[in-house]
Amino acid sequence: MSSEFNYKHIRLPLYGFVGISKKEDAVLQTPVVQRLRRIKQLSNTYLVYPGAVHTRLEHSLGTLHLAGIVADRLKLKKSEKRVLRLAALLHDIGHGPFSHVFTTPMTWINGENYTHEDTTIFLIKHDEALSKALGREKDHVLNVFEDEGSLLHKIISSEFDIDKLDYLRRDSYHTGVAYGIYDLERILLTICKISRFGEEYFGVTEKGMRAIES
């Protein structure tokens, strides 16, 4: 990996040491990202599974790590890799207390079509500390969330995306259940870009089908 993404290293249970860039570190230190330390990934699930106390911050760092691997596998431009990794780090900052449980009262205020991604976009647009940390990358990161037809958006959020690839393994690890255990290494080895009808999609080759189905 480029030295740019080895400015600091953070140790994560699923991946070992994960490198981050200087800009990613600045974004990580902002209050809107640091608050994810206090939001449990699975809300109140820890009352049933005592190990399920992992946070949205851990998941966001894991998703950032996968974003870097995917960018390299797909041979994305370095500028695209930077933006994808930053978007992965920020993709959950719109979550409120108790994660998805908080979405219901927010729909009472903002309408039934509200999602936490709406708050993510709002924070990227208006939070001063985050805007300063993102600098020139701000508009590019916003575009990842707003342009649903783009390849970078689909890598972050689609039927098959790096968000799911991280949280399925992470939730299984912390709860101790086997439902989300799958062959991540095989998937990462077989991911590819698929072009159809003028659009690019994120997928796997035929050799990765069994791993996806699992």
PDB file of N, CA, C and O in Angstrom, residues 143-169:
ATOM      1  N   ASN A 143     -20.390  13.875  -3.495  1.00  0.00           N
ATOM      2  CA  ASN A 143     -20.878  13.303  -4.752  1.00  0.00           C
ATOM      3  C   ASN A 143     -21.033  11.786  -4.661  1.00  0.00           C
ATOM      4  O   ASN A 143     -21.929  11.211  -5.286  1.00  0.00           O
ATOM      5  N   VAL A 144     -20.178  11.134  -3.866  1.00  0.00           N
ATOM      6  CA  VAL A 144     -20.296   9.685  -3.689  1.00  0.00           C
ATOM      7  C   VAL A 144     -21.654   9.335  -3.105  1.00  0.00           C
ATOM      8  O   VAL A 144     -22.311   8.372  -3.523  1.00  0.00           O
ATOM      9  N   PHE A 145     -22.113  10.127  -2.141  1.00  0.00           N
ATOM     10  CA  PHE A 145     -23.394   9.843  -1.489  1.00  0.00           C
ATOM     11  C   PHE A 145     -24.588  10.310  -2.314  1.00  0.00           C
ATOM     12  O   PHE A 145     -25.661   9.693  -2.260  1.00  0.00           O
ATOM     13  N   GLU A 146     -24.413  11.370  -3.095  1.00  0.00           N
ATOM     14  CA  GLU A 146     -25.553  11.945  -3.812  1.00  0.00           C
ATOM     15  C   GLU A 146     -25.764  11.342  -5.200  1.00  0.00           C
ATOM     16  O   GLU A 146     -26.893  11.281  -5.683  1.00  0.00           O
ATOM     17  N   ASP A 147     -24.699  10.880  -5.830  1.00  0.00           N
ATOM     18  CA  ASP A 147     -24.816  10.308  -7.178  1.00  0.00           C
ATOM     19  C   ASP A 147     -24.980   8.792  -7.071  1.00  0.00           C
ATOM     20  O   ASP A 147     -24.012   8.036  -7.113  1.00  0.00           O
ATOM     21  N   GLU A 148     -26.219   8.333  -6.969  1.00  0.00           N
ATOM     22  CA  GLU A 148     -26.485   6.918  -6.750  1.00  0.00           C
ATOM     23  C   GLU A 148     -26.131   6.040  -7.954  1.00  0.00           C
ATOM     24  O   GLU A 148     -26.050   4.823  -7.829  1.00  0.00           O
ATOM     25  N   GLY A 149     -25.915   6.658  -9.098  1.00  0.00           N
ATOM     26  CA  GLY A 149     -25.559   5.891 -10.279  1.00  0.00           C
ATOM     27  C   GLY A 149     -24.067   5.678 -10.439  1.00  0.00           C
ATOM     28  O   GLY A 149     -23.638   4.926 -11.313  1.00  0.00           O
ATOM     29  N   SER A 150     -23.265   6.315  -9.595  1.00  0.00           N
ATOM     30  CA  SER A 150     -21.815   6.221  -9.742  1.00  0.00           C
ATOM     31  C   SER A 150     -21.290   4.909  -9.176  1.00  0.00           C
ATOM     32  O   SER A 150     -21.868   4.320  -8.259  1.00  0.00           O
ATOM     33  N   LEU A 151     -20.159   4.470  -9.705  1.00  0.00           N
ATOM     34  CA  LEU A 151     -19.539   3.234  -9.233  1.00  0.00           C
ATOM     35  C   LEU A 151     -19.134   3.363  -7.768  1.00  0.00           C
ATOM     36  O   LEU A 151     -19.328   2.424  -6.982  1.00  0.00           O
ATOM     37  N   LEU A 152     -18.587   4.512  -7.364  1.00  0.00           N
ATOM     38  CA  LEU A 152     -18.142   4.683  -5.988  1.00  0.00           C
ATOM     39  C   LEU A 152     -19.315   4.582  -5.011  1.00  0.00           C
ATOM     40  O   LEU A 152     -19.194   4.000  -3.928  1.00  0.00           O
ATOM     41  N   HIS A 153     -20.457   5.131  -5.398  1.00  0.00           N
ATOM     42  CA  HIS A 153     -21.651   5.008  -4.547  1.00  0.00           C
ATOM     43  C   HIS A 153     -22.050   3.550  -4.390  1.00  0.00           C
ATOM     44  O   HIS A 153     -22.375   3.095  -3.285  1.00  0.00           O
ATOM     45  N   LYS A 154     -22.031   2.809  -5.499  1.00  0.00           N
ATOM     46  CA  LYS A 154     -22.448   1.405  -5.455  1.00  0.00           C
ATOM     47  C   LYS A 154     -21.494   0.555  -4.620  1.00  0.00           C
ATOM     48  O   LYS A 154     -21.915  -0.424  -3.999  1.00  0.00           O
ATOM     49  N   ILE A 155     -20.212   0.927  -4.595  1.00  0.00           N
ATOM     50  CA  ILE A 155     -19.255   0.199  -3.757  1.00  0.00           C
ATOM     51  C   ILE A 155     -19.579   0.414  -2.288  1.00  0.00           C
ATOM     52  O   ILE A 155     -19.460  -0.500  -1.467  1.00  0.00           O
ATOM     53  N   ILE A 156     -20.037   1.614  -1.948  1.00  0.00           N
ATOM     54  CA  ILE A 156     -20.386   1.946  -0.559  1.00  0.00           C
ATOM     55  C   ILE A 156     -21.780   1.460  -0.195  1.00  0.00           C
ATOM     56  O   ILE A 156     -22.014   0.942   0.904  1.00  0.00           O
ATOM     57  N   SER A 157     -22.731   1.622  -1.120  1.00  0.00           N
ATOM     58  CA  SER A 157     -24.135   1.342  -0.793  1.00  0.00           C
ATOM     59  C   SER A 157     -24.883   0.775  -1.994  1.00  0.00           C
ATOM     60  O   SER A 157     -25.214   1.507  -2.936  1.00  0.00           O
ATOM     61  N   SER A 158     -25.145  -0.534  -1.951  1.00  0.00           N
ATOM     62  CA  SER A 158     -25.926  -1.207  -3.002  1.00  0.00           C
ATOM     63  C   SER A 158     -26.330  -2.573  -2.475  1.00  0.00           C
ATOM     64  O   SER A 158     -26.155  -2.874  -1.289  1.00  0.00           O
ATOM     65  N   GLU A 159     -26.858  -3.417  -3.340  1.00  0.00           N
ATOM     66  CA  GLU A 159     -27.255  -4.762  -2.900  1.00  0.00           C
ATOM     67  C   GLU A 159     -26.044  -5.557  -2.406  1.00  0.00           C
ATOM     68  O   GLU A 159     -26.154  -6.410  -1.531  1.00  0.00           O
ATOM     69  N   PHE A 160     -24.888  -5.270  -2.983  1.00  0.00           N
ATOM     70  CA  PHE A 160     -23.624  -5.919  -2.612  1.00  0.00           C
ATOM     71  C   PHE A 160     -22.608  -4.804  -2.435  1.00  0.00           C
ATOM     72  O   PHE A 160     -22.250  -4.126  -3.402  1.00  0.00           O
ATOM     73  N   ASP A 161     -22.174  -4.547  -1.203  1.00  0.00           N
ATOM     74  CA  ASP A 161     -21.280  -3.411  -0.963  1.00  0.00           C
ATOM     75  C   ASP A 161     -20.320  -3.689   0.198  1.00  0.00           C
ATOM     76  O   ASP A 161     -20.455  -4.679   0.915  1.00  0.00           O
ATOM     77  N   ILE A 162     -19.351  -2.805   0.367  1.00  0.00           N
ATOM     78  CA  ILE A 162     -18.346  -3.006   1.409  1.00  0.00           C
ATOM     79  C   ILE A 162     -18.908  -2.770   2.804  1.00  0.00           C
ATOM     80  O   ILE A 162     -18.360  -3.289   3.783  1.00  0.00           O
ATOM     81  N   ASP A 163     -19.975  -2.009   2.916  1.00  0.00           N
ATOM     82  CA  ASP A 163     -20.656  -1.833   4.196  1.00  0.00           C
ATOM     83  C   ASP A 163     -21.119  -3.190   4.723  1.00  0.00           C
ATOM     84  O   ASP A 163     -20.823  -3.579   5.856  1.00  0.00           O
ATOM     85  N   LYS A 164     -21.810  -3.937   3.892  1.00  0.00           N
ATOM     86  CA  LYS A 164     -22.291  -5.271   4.286  1.00  0.00           C
ATOM     87  C   LYS A 164     -21.135  -6.241   4.507  1.00  0.00           C
ATOM     88  O   LYS A 164     -21.162  -7.058   5.437  1.00  0.00           O
ATOM     89  N   LEU A 165     -20.120  -6.166   3.638  1.00  0.00           N
ATOM     90  CA  LEU A 165     -18.994  -7.083   3.770  1.00  0.00           C
ATOM     91  C   LEU A 165     -18.340  -6.950   5.141  1.00  0.00           C
ATOM     92  O   LEU A 165     -17.864  -7.929   5.711  1.00  0.00           O
ATOM     93  N   ASP A 166     -18.302  -5.729   5.674  1.00  0.00           N
ATOM     94  CA  ASP A 166     -17.705  -5.554   7.003  1.00  0.00           C
ATOM     95  C   ASP A 166     -18.664  -5.944   8.115  1.00  0.00           C
ATOM     96  O   ASP A 166     -18.313  -6.720   9.005  1.00  0.00           O
ATOM     97  N   TYR A 167     -19.901  -5.416   8.089  1.00  0.00           N
ATOM     98  CA  TYR A 167     -20.722  -5.610   9.288  1.00  0.00           C
ATOM     99  C   TYR A 167     -21.215  -7.045   9.466  1.00  0.00           C
ATOM    100  O   TYR A 167     -21.448  -7.475  10.602  1.00  0.00           O
ATOM    101  N   LEU A 168     -21.338  -7.807   8.382  1.00  0.00           N
ATOM    102  CA  LEU A 168     -21.751  -9.203   8.552  1.00  0.00           C
ATOM    103  C   LEU A 168     -20.716  -9.993   9.357  1.00  0.00           C
ATOM    104  O   LEU A 168     -21.049 -10.695  10.312  1.00  0.00           O
ATOM    105  N   ARG A 169     -19.455  -9.860   8.973  1.00  0.00           N
ATOM    106  CA  ARG A 169     -18.393 -10.557   9.715  1.00  0.00           C
ATOM    107  C   ARG A 169     -18.235  -9.981  11.118  1.00  0.00           C
ATOM    108  O   ARG A 169     -18.024 -10.710  12.083  1.00  0.00           O
TER     109      ARG A 169
END
